[in-house]
Amino acid sequence: MTNPLLSDWDTPFQLPPFAEISDDDFEAAVHETLASARAAVDAVANNPEAPSFENTVEALELADADLGRVLGVFYNLAGADSTEKRQELQRAFSPLLAAYSSDVSMNKELFERVETLWQQRDSLNLNDEQARVLELCRRGFVRAGAQLEGDARERHREIKARLAVLGTEFGQNLLADEREWSMPLSEDDLEGLPDFVIAAARSAGEALGHEGPAVTLSRSLIVPFLQFSPRRELRKTAFEAWVARGANGGETDNREITRETLELRAERAALLGYDSYAAYKLETEMAKTPEAVHDLLMQVWNKAKPAAEADAEVLAEMLAKDGINGPLEAWDWFYYAEKRRLAEHDLDEAELKPYFQLDRMIEAAFDCANRLFGLEARALDVPLYHPDCCAWEFTRNGEHIAVFIGDYFARASKRSGAWCSAMRSQKKLGGDVRPIVVNVCNFAKPPEGEPALLSYDDARTLFHEFGHALHQMLSDVTYESISGTSVARDFVELPSQLYEHWLEVPEVLEKHAIHAETGEAIPADLMKRLLDAQTYNTGFATVEYVSSALVDLAFHDGPAPKDTMARQAEVLDGISMPYAIRMRHATPGFAHVFAGDGYASAYYSYMWSEVMDADAFKAFEEGEGPFDPALAKRLEEHILSAGGSRDPEELYRAFRGRMPSVDALLEGRGLL
């Protein structure tokens, strides 16, 4: 029987034939395409012809295209719709793929060819994009250990393989803890909860096979439960389960994984000649050094902490007025902050939420893309990997741009959080390939026949992820290695965080924030109250984020800690973390940092990008408004379509004319 993963995909837009693919197909497909990728790389390395850009760098770009196609399908499914078989395959593939990566990066003959081109670069007549790809290719080899010799070379290979295994285990442990915990609710426990929270709890209970409603660790359910439940003990139980993910003992405990991961990263950095893993990781980012990151974070911390402490005093008074003795606790913050928001801003989540229907917010995100970039969306009726998924074709002036897949609802098989990925990235080498982009979220699924309602934060998440999608869809480069979001980690969040600002545009809300029952647009006074409250509780949000970023940096800037939880406590004590606020991501559940190394030493990057996104949107406000056509054109040309074709600072300066200061961020958060 033919393996569909290894066949030509005679499907609309060459989408993966999801209906034909079974989990049993992946193992054979990965092994076969991995072998062909190795053969292609060996052919490049052993080519008897003198190295040229075409027979070396371009040939490497194309060498593992078939492997990438298979893995693009597999890892999207493994993250968004996990099964026991897929988890087993992840564990099996991790060391295989790490070994392949090491074999390529440490192939002496291959590196010699790349190094020869690098030394000859001024005489190769390369265009700007080719010169950039050569620079990044050579840098990638060096940073991956190509110049190591002897025992150091072999140890580096072992470390990469082990880190790949640890990252997979960390993510799977976290998913297991999220999937296995739930808190059944009695009818009495529903007291004080708005209808939308009750509906979400009933839907969650039904999905779990409970007779009644339940709270799960899906953020779109647990956060509103913490906001509205007057039952303090239930809030405490739910909150402590949320922050204890990965630290519950037994087979899914991640604490030992974090210790070993940090030790191996520090050892790897030392092998490569760096003082710390943070110094190694940040060398290629916009920040460049751990000192620059620490300086940014502390500038923000020193403004945010007093604001959060002032808020804590107000919330503690509210707690006392309710007759509760003792200090304000972390599981109290959401509840009393929501009550205070209602009192001070006359803003009630239950009143607000019916205006933020999922379908209308998707339309809003698409409409803004149309007004800014001329993109048009058309719904597709095609087989996808899960019934909850939807797909659209994006075109411009009748020309196909991309396929976009949205997978928005929480389920037990999906890891928590929200993310954007590409099953296929844009490139022109070897043919004009247009991307297949996926947005994955974890919004609460409504009961059958009822509209899906989002919180305002959920709607912001939707816009954020679609900003990443635009970065992928509007990419216009030749080489896949610099396509779309293949940019510095502290630059990748700029398009996503910038796009969030369009949700705050009054004319966007007037058009798309439509009440689910009455069909009426959001009233002007409610919209004003919503927008006026945008900086409400930002002291809390900033403190929980910056504390996580500081812990991440401390983990990697210096010797690896013997006890990661003790080091976490030491860092938090050192900055006098407010008692009633926890880190946004406790170490055993810090997937950004430990379920792979993408954000290791780089969790700060959201804030680095926010400095730019606040400044970038100010350009629209200072210009002809949020849909200024000239600025939109510059944004696409210099940011969204450019990928990693130029240095990110150069790209931002080309768009804005200068680099911003941290003041734009502080002003946007109401902390100046």
XYZ file of C-alpha atoms in Angstrom:
672
model
C 0.000 0.000 0.000
C 1.361 3.433 -0.976
C 2.387 5.701 1.877
C 0.446 8.958 1.335
C 3.222 10.972 2.990
C 5.641 9.837 0.282
C 3.316 10.396 -2.668
C 2.582 13.515 -4.661
C -0.329 15.310 -3.030
C -3.003 15.703 -5.679
C -5.112 17.866 -3.398
C -6.294 21.476 -3.460
C -3.203 23.676 -2.963
C -1.203 20.482 -2.335
C -2.540 20.316 1.204
C -1.563 17.165 3.110
C -4.127 14.400 2.435
C -5.130 14.241 6.097
C -7.940 11.745 5.557
C -5.493 9.238 4.072
C -2.675 9.633 6.609
C -2.471 7.310 9.608
C -0.034 7.413 12.500
C 1.554 4.231 11.139
C 2.678 6.112 8.025
C 4.972 8.535 9.821
C 7.749 6.180 10.933
C 8.432 4.808 7.454
C 8.116 8.252 5.891
C 10.558 9.866 8.309
C 13.127 7.086 7.927
C 12.921 7.172 4.118
C 13.085 10.942 3.757
C 15.803 11.156 6.401
C 17.892 8.703 4.395
C 17.329 10.665 1.189
C 18.251 13.903 2.989
C 21.495 12.333 4.212
C 22.297 11.160 0.707
C 21.626 14.624 -0.704
C 23.856 16.259 1.918
C 26.635 13.755 1.243
C 26.377 14.521 -2.457
C 26.881 18.209 -1.744
C 29.802 17.550 0.593
C 31.551 15.201 -1.847
C 30.848 17.123 -5.031
C 34.141 17.024 -7.038
C 33.386 20.408 -8.563
C 34.736 23.541 -6.951
C 32.270 25.000 -4.457
C 29.822 27.572 -5.761
C 26.849 29.224 -4.164
C 24.540 27.116 -6.347
C 26.154 23.692 -5.803
C 26.703 24.198 -2.083
C 24.424 26.686 -0.330
C 21.423 26.350 -2.655
C 21.887 22.583 -2.833
C 21.826 22.435 0.969
C 18.633 24.508 1.033
C 16.935 21.838 -1.083
C 18.566 18.723 0.407
C 15.946 17.892 3.044
C 12.823 19.309 1.389
C 11.007 15.956 1.463
C 11.906 15.408 5.113
C 10.658 18.890 5.930
C 7.359 18.195 4.201
C 6.767 15.072 6.323
C 7.865 16.701 9.576
C 5.739 19.767 8.851
C 2.674 17.539 9.001
C 3.829 15.399 11.903
C 4.832 18.113 14.353
C 1.709 20.148 13.689
C -0.401 17.094 14.541
C 1.767 16.147 17.523
C 1.244 19.564 19.095
C -2.381 20.207 18.214
C -3.879 16.701 18.273
C -1.607 14.379 20.206
C -2.129 10.626 20.523
C -0.142 8.005 22.414
C 1.318 6.829 19.113
C 2.342 10.351 18.110
C 3.985 10.896 21.485
C 5.860 7.628 21.080
C 7.004 8.724 17.612
C 8.120 12.116 18.964
C 10.334 10.359 21.482
C 11.760 8.141 18.746
C 12.304 10.936 16.219
C 14.012 13.401 18.579
C 17.418 11.663 18.805
C 17.312 10.687 15.119
C 16.761 14.259 13.994
C 19.325 15.612 16.464
C 21.881 13.136 15.082
C 21.069 14.218 11.524
C 21.495 17.872 12.479
C 24.846 17.130 14.115
C 26.051 15.074 11.165
C 25.274 17.925 8.779
C 26.731 20.725 10.903
C 29.880 18.735 11.735
C 30.532 17.429 8.221
C 34.089 18.671 7.650
C 33.947 18.512 3.872
C 30.679 20.388 3.827
C 31.931 23.103 6.153
C 35.112 23.474 4.113
C 33.002 24.217 1.047
C 30.936 26.793 2.929
C 34.084 28.326 4.453
C 35.680 28.571 1.014
C 32.661 30.489 -0.240
C 32.759 32.725 2.807
C 36.384 33.618 2.185
C 35.583 34.289 -1.498
C 32.344 36.154 -0.803
C 33.487 39.504 -2.184
C 34.183 37.964 -5.594
C 31.082 35.780 -5.959
C 28.754 38.483 -7.362
C 26.025 37.542 -4.887
C 22.903 39.643 -4.559
C 21.996 40.986 -1.115
C 19.741 38.073 -0.243
C 22.316 35.486 -1.294
C 25.011 37.266 0.694
C 22.771 37.198 3.756
C 21.999 33.476 3.306
C 25.707 32.673 2.969
C 26.474 34.674 6.114
C 23.770 32.889 8.117
C 24.722 29.483 6.698
C 28.350 29.874 7.698
C 27.417 31.294 11.096
C 25.058 28.375 11.673
C 27.813 25.856 11.019
C 30.220 27.587 13.407
C 27.637 27.925 16.161
C 26.629 24.284 15.728
C 30.173 23.082 16.412
C 31.657 22.663 12.950
C 35.074 23.841 14.159
C 35.229 21.480 17.136
C 37.706 18.614 17.093
C 38.191 15.257 18.801
C 36.431 14.591 22.102
C 34.780 18.021 22.129
C 33.219 17.278 18.761
C 31.757 13.964 19.941
C 30.570 15.413 23.266
C 28.782 18.230 21.461
C 26.945 15.651 19.359
C 25.902 13.738 22.499
C 24.646 16.918 24.175
C 22.474 17.887 21.203
C 20.917 14.428 21.105
C 20.200 14.394 24.835
C 18.725 17.910 24.801
C 16.352 16.894 22.031
C 15.100 13.983 24.138
C 14.733 16.131 27.267
C 12.760 18.808 25.437
C 10.317 16.226 24.103
C 9.889 14.647 27.536
C 9.294 18.042 29.153
C 6.501 18.950 26.743
C 4.841 15.569 27.000
C 4.941 15.626 30.806
C 3.308 19.035 30.803
C 0.571 17.878 28.441
C -0.054 14.839 30.651
C -0.478 16.994 33.769
C -2.829 19.343 31.923
C -4.868 16.493 30.495
C -5.213 14.479 33.687
C -6.329 17.198 36.110
C -9.887 18.419 36.429
C -12.093 19.649 39.266
C -15.739 18.561 39.137
C -18.199 21.234 40.242
C -21.518 20.782 41.978
C -24.456 22.977 41.084
C -23.771 24.972 44.268
C -20.203 25.561 43.104
C -21.563 27.488 40.109
C -22.743 30.303 42.385
C -21.562 33.702 41.164
C -20.282 32.452 37.830
C -21.508 34.207 34.674
C -23.463 32.159 32.159
C -20.521 31.919 29.755
C -18.294 30.381 32.442
C -21.022 27.939 33.466
C -21.528 26.947 29.826
C -17.790 26.407 29.363
C -17.601 24.324 32.554
C -20.549 22.180 31.462
C -18.974 21.688 28.048
C -15.649 20.706 29.660
C -17.374 18.272 32.014
C -19.237 16.680 29.119
C -16.015 16.298 27.110
C -14.396 14.561 30.103
C -17.346 12.235 30.631
C -18.366 13.793 33.952
C -22.015 13.940 34.951
C -21.743 17.653 35.660
C -19.594 20.711 35.030
C -15.846 20.783 35.627
C -12.893 23.136 35.605
C -9.868 22.088 33.584
C -6.427 23.606 33.131
C -7.392 25.212 29.835
C -6.494 28.893 30.274
C -9.749 30.015 28.652
C -11.669 28.226 31.419
C -9.489 28.445 34.492
C -8.825 32.198 34.246
C -12.510 33.251 34.134
C -13.207 30.765 36.930
C -10.549 32.507 39.036
C -12.025 35.865 38.070
C -15.605 35.116 39.074
C -15.849 32.282 41.586
C -16.593 33.645 45.078
C -15.562 30.264 46.564
C -12.038 30.925 47.759
C -11.118 27.316 48.463
C -12.105 26.293 44.940
C -10.055 29.148 43.516
C -7.090 28.007 45.589
C -7.418 24.404 44.412
C -7.657 25.429 40.761
C -4.822 27.951 40.933
C -2.427 25.626 42.708
C -3.124 22.895 40.151
C -2.390 25.389 37.371
C 0.987 26.495 38.763
C 1.978 22.946 39.809
C 2.010 21.543 36.275
C 5.237 19.628 35.823
C 5.911 19.531 39.572
C 3.525 16.879 40.833
C 6.056 14.113 41.441
C 6.108 10.786 39.663
C 6.830 10.148 36.011
C 5.619 13.544 34.765
C 7.719 15.668 37.117
C 9.892 18.073 35.137
C 12.219 19.396 37.838
C 15.067 16.975 37.178
C 14.689 17.608 33.436
C 15.188 21.347 33.990
C 18.365 20.750 36.007
C 19.908 18.428 33.425
C 18.867 20.671 30.555
C 20.589 23.700 32.058
C 23.742 21.725 32.816
C 23.942 20.459 29.245
C 23.301 23.905 27.768
C 26.071 25.401 29.911
C 28.442 22.610 28.883
C 27.574 23.108 25.218
C 28.242 26.839 25.442
C 31.620 26.190 27.105
C 32.598 23.745 24.348
C 31.864 26.461 21.813
C 33.971 29.012 23.694
C 31.297 31.114 25.416
C 31.188 32.215 29.036
C 27.560 31.141 29.395
C 24.659 29.787 27.421
C 23.040 33.231 27.541
C 26.145 34.761 25.934
C 25.996 32.082 23.237
C 22.278 32.418 22.595
C 22.065 36.211 22.620
C 25.028 36.794 20.320
C 22.782 36.499 17.258
C 19.786 38.346 18.694
C 19.097 42.080 18.548
C 19.941 42.374 22.255
C 23.438 40.859 21.698
C 24.362 40.469 25.396
C 22.850 39.286 28.704
C 23.674 42.708 30.153
C 21.494 44.466 27.577
C 18.595 42.107 28.320
C 18.945 42.544 32.070
C 19.046 46.320 31.665
C 15.807 46.363 29.664
C 14.006 44.047 32.072
C 15.063 46.006 35.148
C 14.036 49.324 33.598
C 10.564 47.900 33.199
C 10.594 46.050 36.554
C 11.426 49.216 38.458
C 8.330 50.892 37.023
C 5.992 47.904 37.195
C 6.680 46.645 40.721
C 5.508 49.820 42.555
C 2.371 49.855 40.395
C 1.635 46.221 41.243
C 2.264 46.785 44.953
C -0.094 49.752 44.980
C -2.752 47.579 43.329
C -2.122 44.803 45.851
C -2.880 47.197 48.727
C -6.259 48.064 47.194
C -7.131 44.411 46.577
C -6.066 43.464 50.119
C -8.495 46.064 51.492
C -11.272 44.519 49.412
C -10.360 41.089 50.768
C -10.531 42.376 54.331
C -13.910 44.012 53.705
C -15.186 40.585 52.717
C -14.317 39.438 56.239
C -11.313 37.333 55.230
C -8.371 37.412 57.609
C -4.837 36.996 56.325
C -2.918 38.312 53.337
C -3.994 38.629 49.728
C -3.028 35.380 47.999
C -2.250 34.646 44.364
C -5.618 32.888 43.917
C -7.352 36.031 45.142
C -5.799 38.439 42.654
C -7.920 37.581 39.605
C -11.142 37.665 41.600
C -10.610 41.011 43.311
C -9.008 42.603 40.256
C -12.177 41.756 38.316
C -14.371 43.219 41.070
C -12.232 46.355 41.122
C -12.407 46.703 37.337
C -16.181 46.606 37.566
C -16.182 49.216 40.347
C -13.675 51.619 38.803
C -14.325 51.193 35.097
C -17.887 49.864 35.148
C -16.543 47.030 33.011
C -18.051 43.598 33.495
C -16.624 40.638 31.591
C -20.089 39.094 31.446
C -21.418 42.242 29.777
C -18.438 42.487 27.440
C -18.008 38.907 26.285
C -21.126 38.539 24.073
C -19.643 41.212 21.804
C -16.558 39.118 21.100
C -17.787 36.189 19.066
C -15.027 33.990 17.676
C -16.375 34.107 14.114
C -16.649 37.897 14.183
C -13.140 38.303 15.606
C -11.756 36.090 12.829
C -13.584 38.353 10.372
C -12.084 41.383 12.108
C -8.537 40.041 11.791
C -9.148 39.227 8.117
C -10.777 42.605 7.454
C -7.788 44.488 8.874
C -5.470 42.421 6.660
C -7.611 43.370 3.691
C -7.541 47.088 4.472
C -3.828 47.110 5.227
C -2.435 44.710 2.651
C -5.213 44.008 0.150
C -5.602 40.368 1.222
C -8.906 38.591 0.579
C -10.028 35.418 2.355
C -12.196 32.648 0.913
C -13.400 29.740 3.049
C -12.274 26.307 1.853
C -14.161 23.023 2.133
C -11.231 20.624 2.400
C -10.349 17.692 4.683
C -8.304 18.822 7.694
C -6.690 17.043 10.620
C -9.507 17.700 13.120
C -13.222 18.565 12.817
C -12.663 21.788 14.789
C -10.311 23.174 12.127
C -11.283 25.630 9.388
C -9.316 26.717 6.333
C -9.229 29.739 4.047
C -7.422 30.672 0.872
C -5.854 34.142 0.907
C -5.470 35.966 -2.392
C -4.464 39.438 -3.552
C -5.694 40.849 -6.854
C -6.755 37.321 -7.751
C -3.303 35.831 -7.073
C -2.966 32.961 -4.602
C -0.999 34.024 -1.520
C -1.421 31.284 1.091
C -3.658 28.734 2.762
C -4.496 29.551 6.369
C -5.798 26.949 8.866
C -7.394 27.982 12.151
C -7.615 25.492 15.039
C -9.155 27.481 17.863
C -10.746 25.248 20.538
C -9.145 23.607 23.559
C -9.103 19.820 23.799
C -7.263 17.227 25.847
C -5.061 16.227 22.910
C -3.729 19.770 22.392
C -0.874 21.331 24.338
C -1.770 24.520 26.130
C -1.126 28.023 24.872
C -1.402 29.491 21.407
C 1.029 29.372 18.515
C 1.573 29.802 14.798
C 3.354 27.267 12.635
C 3.793 26.524 8.957
C 3.159 23.145 7.372
C 4.846 24.629 4.345
C 6.941 27.814 4.218
C 7.246 30.299 1.374
C 10.231 30.063 -0.974
C 11.115 30.572 -4.646
C 14.130 28.285 -4.938
C 12.998 25.193 -6.833
C 9.633 26.737 -7.729
C 7.260 29.388 -6.395
C 6.066 27.728 -3.188
C 3.274 29.440 -1.268
C 2.828 28.770 2.451
C 0.344 26.717 4.455
C 0.065 28.472 7.809
C -1.639 27.254 10.986
C -2.890 29.221 14.007
C -3.589 27.098 17.099
C -5.407 28.454 20.170
C -7.132 27.014 23.232
C -10.424 28.888 23.502
C -13.283 27.335 25.460
C -15.551 25.368 23.145
C -19.240 26.276 23.536
C -22.110 23.803 23.842
C -23.504 22.565 20.537
C -25.460 25.247 18.699
C -24.180 28.181 20.767
C -21.716 30.817 19.548
C -18.131 30.702 20.774
C -17.516 33.781 22.918
C -14.067 35.163 23.639
C -12.745 37.318 26.403
C -11.032 40.480 25.256
C -7.694 38.814 26.086
C -8.697 35.835 23.930
C -9.491 38.196 21.060
C -6.088 39.807 21.533
C -4.487 36.348 21.355
C -6.318 35.679 18.089
C -4.967 38.914 16.594
C -1.485 38.139 17.953
C -1.297 34.743 16.290
C -2.725 36.108 13.051
C 0.077 38.689 13.101
C 2.524 35.762 13.055
C 0.486 34.242 10.231
C 0.788 37.429 8.167
C 4.560 37.302 8.656
C 4.468 33.829 7.091
C 1.867 34.500 4.407
C 3.351 37.752 3.100
C 6.910 36.416 3.036
C 8.573 37.144 -0.314
C 12.086 35.692 -0.382
C 13.937 33.103 -2.439
C 15.339 30.931 0.332
C 13.299 29.016 2.897
C 15.977 29.417 5.571
C 15.132 33.139 5.820
C 11.406 32.855 5.052
C 8.605 34.252 7.188
C 9.296 34.003 10.899
C 12.876 32.725 10.401
C 14.273 35.822 12.086
C 15.982 36.705 15.359
C 13.944 35.529 18.345
C 13.636 39.046 19.759
C 12.328 40.303 16.405
C 9.851 37.490 15.679
C 7.230 38.856 18.080
C 7.156 42.312 16.473
C 4.568 41.521 13.743
C 2.348 39.571 16.140
C 2.361 42.129 18.950
C 1.989 44.997 16.518
C -1.110 43.409 14.968
C -2.791 43.308 18.386
C -3.113 47.100 18.213
C -5.708 46.898 15.450
C -8.119 45.223 17.866
C -8.086 48.494 19.825
C -9.098 50.606 16.805
C -12.637 51.954 17.448
C -13.830 51.538 13.866
C -12.751 47.866 13.959
C -14.721 47.282 17.162
C -17.747 49.202 15.849
C -17.871 46.928 12.807
C -17.028 43.538 14.298
C -17.848 43.582 18.037
C -21.451 42.485 17.505
C -23.642 41.134 20.316
C -24.248 37.405 19.936
C -27.951 37.661 20.797
C -29.129 41.133 19.777
C -26.915 41.567 16.717
C -26.163 45.135 17.780
C -22.730 46.740 17.662
C -20.857 47.405 20.878
C -22.251 50.611 22.409
C -19.981 53.639 22.276
C -19.899 54.011 26.058
C -18.981 50.345 26.599
C -16.250 50.575 23.984
C -14.888 53.701 25.654
C -14.855 51.979 29.036
C -13.068 49.007 27.473
C -10.401 51.124 25.797
C -9.969 53.345 28.860
C -9.235 50.224 30.905
C -6.466 48.943 28.601
C -3.770 49.775 31.131
C -5.770 48.408 34.047
C -3.873 45.751 36.031
C -0.780 46.150 33.866
C 1.419 46.287 36.969
C 0.378 42.697 37.710
C 0.750 41.524 34.097
C 4.164 43.141 33.754
C 5.480 41.775 37.052
C 4.416 38.185 36.325
C 6.015 38.385 32.875
C 9.273 40.180 33.763
C 9.891 37.880 36.738
C 9.705 34.885 34.394
C 12.100 36.544 31.952
C 14.564 37.380 34.730
C 14.507 33.801 36.023
C 15.081 32.490 32.495
C 18.041 34.830 32.040
C 19.512 33.916 35.432
C 19.248 30.209 34.634
C 21.464 30.663 31.570
C 23.780 33.545 32.514
C 26.440 31.775 34.545
C 26.962 28.261 35.913
C 23.983 25.929 35.748
C 22.157 25.676 39.091
C 22.200 22.385 40.946
C 18.621 23.014 42.095
C 16.471 24.973 39.649
C 13.673 25.605 42.134
C 16.147 27.011 44.661
C 17.632 29.247 41.955
C 14.147 30.410 40.963
C 13.439 31.325 44.598
C 16.789 33.113 44.879
C 16.088 35.274 41.820
C 12.582 36.149 43.000
C 13.874 37.025 46.467
C 16.548 39.202 44.886
C 13.985 41.345 43.089
C 11.544 41.295 46.038
C 8.769 39.612 44.104
C 5.379 40.808 45.394
C 3.859 38.138 47.623
C 0.508 37.804 45.859
C 1.915 37.481 42.324
C 3.505 34.369 40.880
C 5.727 34.036 37.841
C 3.706 33.681 34.669
C 5.495 30.375 34.072
C 6.847 28.443 37.040
C 10.013 26.580 36.088
C 8.577 23.014 35.830
C 5.897 24.293 33.434
C 8.045 26.803 31.519
C 7.581 25.243 28.092
C 8.973 28.272 26.239
C 12.351 27.587 27.824
C 12.477 23.821 28.383
C 10.273 22.122 25.743
C 12.951 23.059 23.223
C 15.467 25.897 23.229
C 13.641 28.490 21.119
C 13.084 30.907 23.990
C 15.906 29.732 26.265
C 17.640 32.922 27.477
C 15.160 34.673 25.207
C 11.816 34.855 26.989
C 12.613 38.567 27.292
C 12.030 38.805 23.520
C 8.306 39.549 23.876
C 9.238 42.714 25.747
C 12.091 43.610 23.385
C 9.608 43.340 20.519
C 7.004 45.290 22.480
C 9.343 48.270 22.619
C 9.283 48.208 18.815
C 5.590 47.391 18.375
C 4.493 50.279 20.622
C 6.717 52.622 18.637
C 5.624 51.146 15.284
C 1.915 51.640 15.933
C 2.648 55.173 17.095
C 3.872 55.774 13.530
C 0.354 54.981 12.285
C -1.184 57.230 14.937
C 1.141 60.052 13.934
C 0.407 59.440 10.248
C -2.927 59.117 8.478
C -4.372 56.702 11.023
C -4.400 52.951 11.621
C -4.931 52.127 7.951
C -2.385 54.566 6.515
C -1.651 52.993 3.095
C 1.899 54.298 2.777
C 2.864 52.986 6.216
C 1.142 49.645 5.554
C 3.192 49.331 2.362
C 6.403 50.076 4.271
C 5.437 47.614 7.000
C 4.959 44.861 4.436
C 8.082 45.715 2.455
C 10.518 46.053 5.332
C 9.069 43.729 7.989
C 6.440 41.238 6.839
C 7.777 40.245 3.420
C 11.483 40.498 4.223
C 11.809 37.568 6.640
C 15.426 37.228 7.725
C 16.847 38.680 4.496
C 18.465 41.565 6.373
C 19.588 42.329 9.904
C 16.462 43.039 12.004
C 17.707 46.401 13.222
C 18.260 47.420 9.602
C 14.730 46.285 8.737
C 13.172 48.238 11.587
C 15.121 51.382 10.764
C 14.007 51.083 7.139
C 10.389 51.029 8.323
C 10.521 53.615 11.115
C 13.641 55.640 10.415
C 15.133 55.030 13.882
C 15.189 52.619 16.798
C 12.760 53.254 19.693
C 13.385 53.761 23.394
C 11.744 51.815 26.218
C 9.521 54.837 26.908
C 7.104 53.772 24.143
C 6.498 50.485 25.979
C 6.132 52.103 29.397
C 3.694 54.646 28.018
C 1.660 51.940 26.315
C 1.426 50.009 29.584
C 0.532 53.099 31.577
C 3.718 52.849 33.629
C 5.202 56.280 32.922
